XYZ file of C-alpha atoms in Angstrom:
492
model
C -35.570 -145.937 -8.781
C -32.269 -145.858 -6.990
C -30.707 -147.633 -4.072
C -30.897 -144.573 -2.006
C -34.743 -144.633 -2.165
C -34.939 -147.917 -0.703
C -32.421 -147.065 2.209
C -34.690 -144.049 2.985
C -38.196 -146.102 2.601
C -39.345 -145.710 6.508
C -41.093 -149.032 5.990
C -38.430 -151.408 5.350
C -36.367 -149.740 8.247
C -32.553 -150.140 5.963
C -29.413 -149.884 7.769
C -26.298 -148.958 5.165
C -23.491 -151.017 5.990
C -21.355 -149.694 3.005
C -22.071 -147.510 0.279
C -20.214 -144.173 -1.310
C -22.554 -141.620 -2.647
C -22.354 -142.070 -6.136
C -22.940 -145.707 -5.622
C -26.203 -145.119 -3.626
C -27.327 -143.287 -6.990
C -27.451 -146.314 -9.057
C -30.978 -147.289 -10.799
C -32.500 -150.175 -9.769
C -34.015 -152.365 -12.603
C -35.327 -154.981 -10.436
C -35.214 -156.864 -7.253
C -34.235 -160.647 -6.942
C -33.827 -163.370 -3.858
C -31.732 -166.097 -4.585
C -28.646 -167.625 -2.065
C -27.317 -170.019 -4.842
C -23.734 -170.888 -4.547
C -23.397 -169.385 -8.085
C -25.654 -166.328 -8.444
C -25.006 -165.275 -11.833
C -27.890 -167.198 -13.523
C -30.486 -165.631 -11.386
C -29.344 -162.410 -12.113
C -29.334 -159.541 -14.133
C -27.664 -155.968 -14.769
C -29.197 -153.295 -12.546
C -30.979 -155.951 -10.154
C -31.170 -155.397 -6.226
C -30.060 -158.763 -5.106
C -31.479 -160.121 -1.416
C -29.506 -162.794 0.046
C -29.901 -164.178 3.312
C -26.230 -165.231 3.057
C -26.860 -169.362 3.094
C -23.914 -169.915 0.938
C -21.641 -168.432 3.485
C -19.610 -170.906 5.042
C -16.236 -168.920 5.856
C -14.874 -165.628 5.468
C -13.360 -166.449 1.961
C -16.777 -167.165 0.430
C -17.714 -163.430 0.923
C -15.186 -162.536 -1.705
C -15.895 -164.912 -4.521
C -19.761 -164.856 -4.005
C -19.664 -160.384 -4.066
C -17.058 -160.481 -7.064
C -19.750 -162.750 -8.837
C -22.301 -160.378 -8.249
C -19.868 -157.592 -9.000
C -18.772 -158.694 -12.557
C -22.578 -159.369 -13.397
C -23.308 -156.026 -12.675
C -25.941 -155.777 -10.104
C -26.765 -152.260 -8.445
C -26.713 -153.529 -5.053
C -26.783 -156.063 -1.639
C -29.589 -156.479 1.064
C -28.265 -158.897 3.321
C -30.523 -160.630 5.868
C -29.702 -161.290 9.306
C -31.848 -164.148 9.755
C -29.486 -166.886 9.601
C -26.088 -164.966 11.744
C -27.971 -162.476 13.656
C -26.059 -160.174 12.016
C -23.833 -159.388 8.877
C -20.595 -160.839 9.165
C -17.859 -158.024 8.648
C -16.063 -159.810 5.630
C -19.138 -159.523 4.097
C -19.092 -155.958 4.298
C -15.622 -155.807 3.295
C -15.460 -158.053 0.579
C -18.604 -155.382 -0.649
C -15.868 -152.600 -0.315
C -13.684 -153.984 -2.304
C -15.733 -154.544 -5.122
C -17.796 -151.453 -4.769
C -21.139 -152.688 -4.158
C -23.581 -150.785 -2.094
C -24.509 -152.994 1.310
C -28.053 -152.671 3.094
C -29.064 -154.660 5.980
C -32.910 -155.719 6.575
C -33.962 -156.441 9.970
C -35.045 -159.719 10.692
C -38.912 -158.664 11.029
C -39.030 -157.411 7.386
C -38.974 -160.718 4.523
C -37.357 -160.056 1.320
C -41.300 -160.723 -0.220
C -42.118 -157.365 1.446
C -39.112 -155.375 -0.014
C -40.028 -157.258 -3.594
C -43.686 -155.947 -2.591
C -42.371 -152.485 -1.638
C -40.165 -152.398 -4.495
C -43.059 -153.607 -7.327
C -44.942 -150.551 -5.796
C -43.042 -147.951 -6.324
C -42.170 -149.026 -9.976
C -45.546 -149.102 -10.586
C -46.413 -145.390 -9.608
C -43.090 -144.239 -11.243
C -44.722 -145.896 -14.238
C -47.917 -144.169 -13.891
C -46.187 -140.674 -13.270
C -44.627 -141.094 -16.585
C -47.560 -141.902 -17.962
C -49.462 -139.063 -16.870
C -46.510 -136.809 -17.779
C -46.350 -137.479 -21.100
C -50.275 -137.525 -21.236
C -50.037 -133.605 -19.914
C -46.980 -132.746 -22.828
C -48.993 -134.303 -25.822
C -52.014 -132.005 -24.309
C -50.097 -128.879 -23.983
C -48.467 -129.815 -27.476
C -51.674 -130.278 -29.106
C -52.917 -127.332 -27.240
C -50.118 -125.281 -28.978
C -50.722 -126.510 -32.367
C -54.956 -125.731 -31.894
C -53.854 -122.199 -30.541
C -52.722 -121.296 -34.030
C -48.307 -121.228 -32.718
C -45.857 -121.404 -35.692
C -43.731 -125.270 -35.247
C -40.928 -122.659 -35.197
C -41.769 -121.410 -31.771
C -42.983 -124.840 -30.562
C -39.991 -126.166 -31.519
C -37.798 -123.404 -29.763
C -39.987 -123.742 -26.384
C -39.425 -127.670 -26.114
C -35.998 -128.004 -26.599
C -35.853 -125.088 -24.052
C -37.526 -126.703 -21.527
C -35.383 -129.950 -22.301
C -32.239 -128.021 -22.683
C -31.344 -129.405 -26.381
C -30.768 -128.566 -29.924
C -33.793 -129.434 -32.088
C -34.449 -129.241 -36.345
C -37.007 -129.843 -38.548
C -35.631 -130.782 -41.528
C -36.935 -132.079 -45.055
C -35.451 -134.942 -47.218
C -33.968 -132.102 -49.832
C -32.184 -130.560 -46.618
C -34.364 -127.304 -46.330
C -34.935 -126.522 -42.389
C -37.995 -125.757 -41.518
C -37.348 -124.756 -37.944
C -34.542 -125.137 -35.844
C -32.946 -123.576 -32.601
C -29.542 -123.021 -34.311
C -28.345 -122.258 -37.852
C -26.824 -125.675 -39.506
C -24.175 -125.475 -41.942
C -24.180 -127.597 -45.160
C -21.995 -130.113 -44.017
C -24.211 -130.867 -40.938
C -27.148 -130.816 -43.378
C -25.472 -133.035 -45.555
C -25.095 -135.766 -42.357
C -28.688 -135.398 -41.229
C -30.062 -136.271 -44.198
C -27.843 -138.845 -45.571
C -28.961 -140.687 -42.406
C -32.374 -139.953 -42.548
C -32.751 -141.223 -46.071
C -30.264 -144.238 -45.911
C -30.399 -145.257 -42.184
C -32.355 -149.105 -42.426
C -34.758 -147.698 -39.784
C -35.384 -144.448 -37.474
C -34.923 -143.574 -35.230
C -31.419 -143.385 -36.007
C -28.106 -141.460 -34.852
C -25.226 -139.469 -37.189
C -22.144 -139.578 -36.745
C -22.212 -135.819 -35.389
C -24.550 -137.469 -32.438
C -28.054 -135.859 -33.675
C -30.661 -138.265 -32.608
C -33.285 -138.626 -35.751
C -36.828 -139.380 -35.851
C -39.524 -139.294 -39.061
C -42.425 -137.240 -38.853
C -44.663 -138.344 -41.199
C -45.253 -142.125 -42.610
C -44.705 -142.962 -45.718
C -41.534 -142.884 -48.192
C -38.212 -141.126 -47.117
C -39.063 -137.872 -50.032
C -41.653 -136.546 -48.673
C -40.952 -136.869 -45.037
C -40.034 -134.650 -42.534
C -37.265 -135.683 -39.858
C -37.329 -134.029 -36.782
C -32.859 -134.118 -35.225
C -32.300 -133.225 -31.230
C -28.893 -133.330 -30.128
C -27.827 -134.587 -27.568
C -29.013 -138.171 -29.130
C -30.502 -139.619 -25.723
C -28.871 -143.574 -25.673
C -32.482 -144.679 -25.651
C -35.794 -143.929 -27.267
C -37.377 -141.268 -25.982
C -41.336 -140.335 -25.498
C -39.956 -136.800 -25.425
C -38.546 -137.040 -29.288
C -41.758 -139.094 -30.128
C -44.287 -136.997 -28.659
C -42.558 -133.929 -30.747
C -42.159 -135.926 -33.682
C -46.256 -136.934 -33.283
C -46.930 -133.330 -33.116
C -44.736 -131.718 -35.844
C -46.618 -134.200 -38.326
C -49.572 -132.515 -38.193
C -47.937 -128.952 -39.015
C -46.790 -131.277 -41.513
C -49.854 -132.431 -42.908
C -51.463 -129.349 -43.073
C -48.233 -127.853 -45.388
C -48.853 -131.212 -47.535
C -52.534 -130.723 -48.112
C -51.857 -126.650 -48.702
C -49.369 -128.072 -51.582
C -51.483 -130.410 -53.108
C -54.367 -129.008 -53.567
C -52.972 -125.989 -55.313
C -51.407 -128.967 -57.223
C -55.062 -130.146 -57.784
C -55.761 -126.645 -58.936
C -53.247 -125.659 -61.174
C -53.983 -129.123 -62.835
C -57.141 -129.340 -62.916
C -57.467 -125.187 -64.577
C -54.541 -125.003 -66.008
C -53.410 -120.522 -65.910
C -50.563 -119.133 -67.070
C -47.822 -118.917 -64.973
C -47.623 -115.071 -63.695
C -44.730 -113.060 -65.514
C -44.222 -109.503 -64.039
C -42.384 -107.555 -66.430
C -39.261 -106.629 -64.140
C -39.095 -110.072 -62.451
C -36.042 -112.082 -62.567
C -37.992 -115.630 -63.390
C -36.380 -118.803 -64.180
C -38.296 -121.782 -65.746
C -37.415 -125.386 -64.075
C -38.583 -128.466 -66.756
C -38.269 -132.220 -65.131
C -38.464 -135.233 -66.480
C -38.921 -138.382 -64.376
C -37.758 -141.469 -66.183
C -37.066 -145.607 -64.840
C -40.192 -146.183 -63.380
C -41.046 -142.814 -62.300
C -44.600 -142.757 -64.132
C -47.156 -143.617 -61.292
C -48.734 -140.926 -59.389
C -47.801 -141.339 -55.867
C -43.851 -141.148 -57.444
C -44.895 -137.870 -59.384
C -46.152 -136.128 -56.173
C -43.305 -137.302 -54.752
C -40.680 -135.928 -56.666
C -43.019 -132.582 -57.045
C -42.712 -132.291 -53.600
C -38.961 -132.379 -53.509
C -39.230 -129.920 -56.092
C -41.165 -127.694 -54.008
C -38.668 -128.096 -51.006
C -35.661 -127.419 -53.120
C -37.102 -123.959 -54.265
C -39.389 -122.547 -51.986
C -41.569 -120.710 -53.687
C -41.849 -122.500 -56.661
C -45.534 -123.097 -59.072
C -45.584 -125.957 -60.738
C -47.768 -127.988 -63.084
C -47.511 -130.844 -65.232
C -47.567 -130.613 -69.419
C -49.056 -132.520 -71.868
C -46.097 -134.877 -71.596
C -46.247 -135.963 -68.108
C -42.971 -133.608 -67.159
C -43.177 -131.348 -64.274
C -42.679 -127.410 -64.831
C -42.195 -124.781 -62.482
C -41.431 -121.143 -62.139
C -39.527 -119.624 -59.755
C -37.950 -116.624 -59.065
C -34.624 -115.766 -59.049
C -30.738 -116.067 -60.717
C -30.653 -118.758 -63.466
C -27.101 -120.481 -62.016
C -28.418 -120.329 -58.063
C -31.428 -121.987 -59.019
C -29.241 -124.776 -61.270
C -26.652 -124.809 -57.776
C -29.744 -125.117 -55.521
C -31.607 -127.808 -57.497
C -27.572 -129.993 -57.757
C -26.938 -129.790 -54.329
C -30.646 -130.593 -52.518
C -32.124 -132.840 -55.290
C -28.629 -135.080 -54.708
C -29.484 -135.577 -51.304
C -32.622 -137.609 -52.151
C -30.931 -139.458 -54.744
C -30.581 -142.740 -52.347
C -34.064 -142.553 -51.793
C -34.815 -142.532 -55.520
C -34.505 -146.277 -56.010
C -33.759 -146.391 -59.680
C -35.828 -143.333 -60.782
C -33.987 -140.732 -63.138
C -34.547 -136.844 -62.977
C -33.806 -135.403 -65.812
C -34.194 -131.144 -65.404
C -33.406 -128.508 -67.603
C -32.976 -124.448 -65.962
C -33.481 -121.575 -68.386
C -34.088 -117.987 -67.671
C -36.358 -115.668 -68.977
C -34.532 -112.662 -71.141
C -35.667 -109.431 -71.555
C -38.808 -109.287 -73.388
C -39.146 -112.682 -73.526
C -42.533 -114.354 -73.703
C -42.111 -116.827 -70.215
C -43.073 -119.650 -72.820
C -39.508 -118.914 -73.961
C -37.908 -119.802 -71.202
C -40.169 -122.867 -70.749
C -38.937 -124.456 -74.274
C -35.520 -123.934 -73.715
C -35.768 -125.533 -70.274
C -37.267 -128.319 -71.868
C -34.509 -128.908 -74.381
C -31.982 -128.847 -71.980
C -33.992 -131.353 -69.624
C -33.947 -133.613 -72.868
C -30.286 -132.954 -73.671
C -29.615 -134.333 -69.847
C -31.452 -137.500 -70.645
C -27.943 -139.312 -70.890
C -25.911 -137.426 -67.825
C -25.037 -140.320 -65.616
C -26.324 -140.201 -62.252
C -29.505 -140.337 -60.826
C -30.301 -136.656 -60.997
C -28.673 -134.171 -63.964
C -29.077 -130.914 -64.257
C -28.433 -128.639 -67.620
C -28.664 -125.098 -67.895
C -30.017 -123.835 -71.173
C -27.442 -121.682 -72.438
C -28.870 -120.235 -75.563
C -26.963 -116.928 -75.664
C -24.090 -118.713 -77.857
C -23.971 -121.293 -80.619
C -21.586 -123.285 -77.902
C -24.357 -122.995 -75.361
C -26.887 -123.777 -78.100
C -25.242 -126.998 -78.799
C -25.484 -128.202 -74.765
C -29.222 -128.060 -75.611
C -28.752 -130.916 -77.264
C -28.078 -134.846 -76.078
C -24.985 -136.089 -75.384
C -25.078 -138.965 -77.707
C -25.897 -136.433 -80.566
C -23.507 -134.461 -79.177
C -20.906 -137.225 -79.339
C -21.711 -138.046 -83.467
C -21.447 -134.702 -84.071
C -18.232 -134.654 -82.892
C -17.508 -137.983 -84.320
C -18.806 -137.149 -87.803
C -16.933 -133.998 -88.392
C -13.793 -134.626 -86.826
C -13.554 -138.971 -86.820
C -11.102 -138.844 -90.030
C -8.822 -136.164 -88.010
C -8.197 -138.253 -85.109
C -7.961 -141.721 -86.662
C -5.119 -139.807 -89.280
C -3.838 -138.561 -86.186
C -3.674 -141.888 -84.351
C -2.029 -143.647 -87.126
C 0.672 -141.129 -88.367
C 1.413 -138.478 -85.299
C 0.710 -135.892 -87.640
C -1.025 -133.595 -84.336
C -3.767 -132.194 -86.811
C -6.243 -132.141 -84.002
C -3.518 -130.100 -81.777
C -3.193 -127.659 -84.619
C -6.621 -126.983 -85.642
C -7.169 -126.100 -82.287
C -4.307 -123.235 -82.516
C -5.520 -122.405 -85.969
C -9.082 -121.236 -84.684
C -7.678 -119.922 -81.154
C -5.474 -117.206 -83.361
C -8.879 -116.902 -85.609
C -6.999 -118.481 -88.508
C -4.219 -116.044 -88.705
C -1.368 -118.958 -90.124
C 1.678 -116.581 -88.690
C 0.538 -116.490 -84.992
C -0.760 -120.411 -85.118
C 3.174 -121.074 -86.286
C 4.612 -118.874 -83.973
C 2.689 -120.380 -81.037
C 3.306 -123.737 -82.310
C 6.947 -123.187 -82.574
C 6.695 -124.510 -86.599
C 7.637 -123.135 -89.782
C 4.740 -121.172 -91.310
C 4.356 -124.418 -94.843
C 3.835 -126.834 -91.812
C 0.610 -124.971 -90.841
C -0.567 -124.624 -94.441
C 0.301 -128.324 -94.951
C -1.969 -129.409 -91.785
C -4.565 -127.139 -92.510
C -5.028 -128.649 -96.137
C -4.718 -132.256 -94.833
C -7.608 -131.326 -92.230
C -9.645 -129.786 -95.300
C -9.319 -132.895 -97.306
C -10.097 -135.491 -94.197
C -12.820 -133.210 -93.420
C -14.140 -131.634 -96.204
C -14.552 -128.487 -94.774
C -13.233 -125.251 -96.767
C -11.552 -123.169 -93.515
C -12.338 -119.881 -95.709
C -15.749 -120.169 -94.745
C -17.487 -119.351 -91.385
C -19.873 -122.445 -91.469
C -17.124 -124.644 -91.972
C -15.503 -123.087 -89.295
C -18.367 -123.005 -86.624
C -19.021 -127.067 -87.585
C -15.331 -127.617 -86.804
C -15.069 -125.699 -83.679
C -17.925 -126.654 -82.261
C -17.000 -130.424 -82.590
C -13.632 -129.501 -80.866
C -15.533 -127.854 -78.133
C -17.474 -131.248 -78.089
C -14.589 -132.815 -77.662
C -13.305 -130.943 -74.364
C -16.546 -132.201 -72.572
C -16.985 -135.862 -74.424
C -14.575 -138.791 -74.945
C -12.646 -138.883 -78.187
C -14.150 -139.976 -80.990
C -13.654 -143.925 -81.741
């Protein structure tokens, strides 16, 4: 209710003594009556204060008293005429000075009647709000029952409220929305969604977030509204409750597919002309419970729409999705990284491998499994490795990191130690020599040293490593060890 609504009530017969248009539109939170010399303990922000002017002994009292009311944040003042027979001019002047609307009530209208009237009006407003919310809930539920898509529902309701709205998963998949979202905007929304101490919450971009569905932050959906309401709004809560029906329907279908796939294992479909990518996900550090496995499996489906998954005999999530290997790996890294703050100590080691031409799908799954094993030693909550087994270097990346480092230590450790003690530049010379395909002359030219220097250094390399640089297999050992050193710390 606004101040002007009281002025317009014919049964109260109020008279406006001062009040600008903007001030008359102030909201009235409550009505209170006081004539105490210091009214501050008895008033609250947004209150409409009824006073009989008993506190006024002379004109100077008016500025002090009205100033205290203004400082307390009241909406306006109703002055009674019973004491003075009128409202003194100094009271009017004080209200004008401090920007408070001033209404005068006739002697025949006691303050109790004003309070009763406002209480009745407040009750009526609350009832209308309840009815309006119930009507809105019935309309939204009817839309769901009629089979309307969540995108249509979201667009229609957002247009009615003149806002933008999105429905987003924890991995950043936009299920529905009224406008495109950039990846940075999605990052801000999801970061707030999975890290906020409680929801609803507001992002740095002034987007209000409500959780759709109870439970963990990984499997929930999030309703994002812009502009964000200053206070929790029933509209957002109603829309979140209705979109939960869509989320639960989607989840039920997904769980049914999983139950059938796990109970009656069947080979993944593998059309000969399709570009398929195998994904193997290992869950470590407290991730063995059934609820955890379901949450991660849900996140995997969110990150890669269209993926088919099953659980193998070792408890790993195995999936197949159409697409390009690098695109799948990039999508997993970006989208699963968004749920990392909500993993709470769980680690995901994921391997990705494309099925090559004329290769059975089991081969790609095996390569992805080897890559997931190699990812176990990587840092961070989510590690994604691509199984590149077309080259010797790529094959080495499918080996766990600790074994790669151990291999480099065994092969090149003596050279590293020798260089550290004598500054002989053997490691650098070996790298140049192998890069020049074993040419002594080209190596010497590139390093600007004498040919015999190269011969001497390579001789020391052979002595320290026990490798023969004229043999192809020994050269490969040294080359792979050098490549390992470019991605790992030098062996001690």
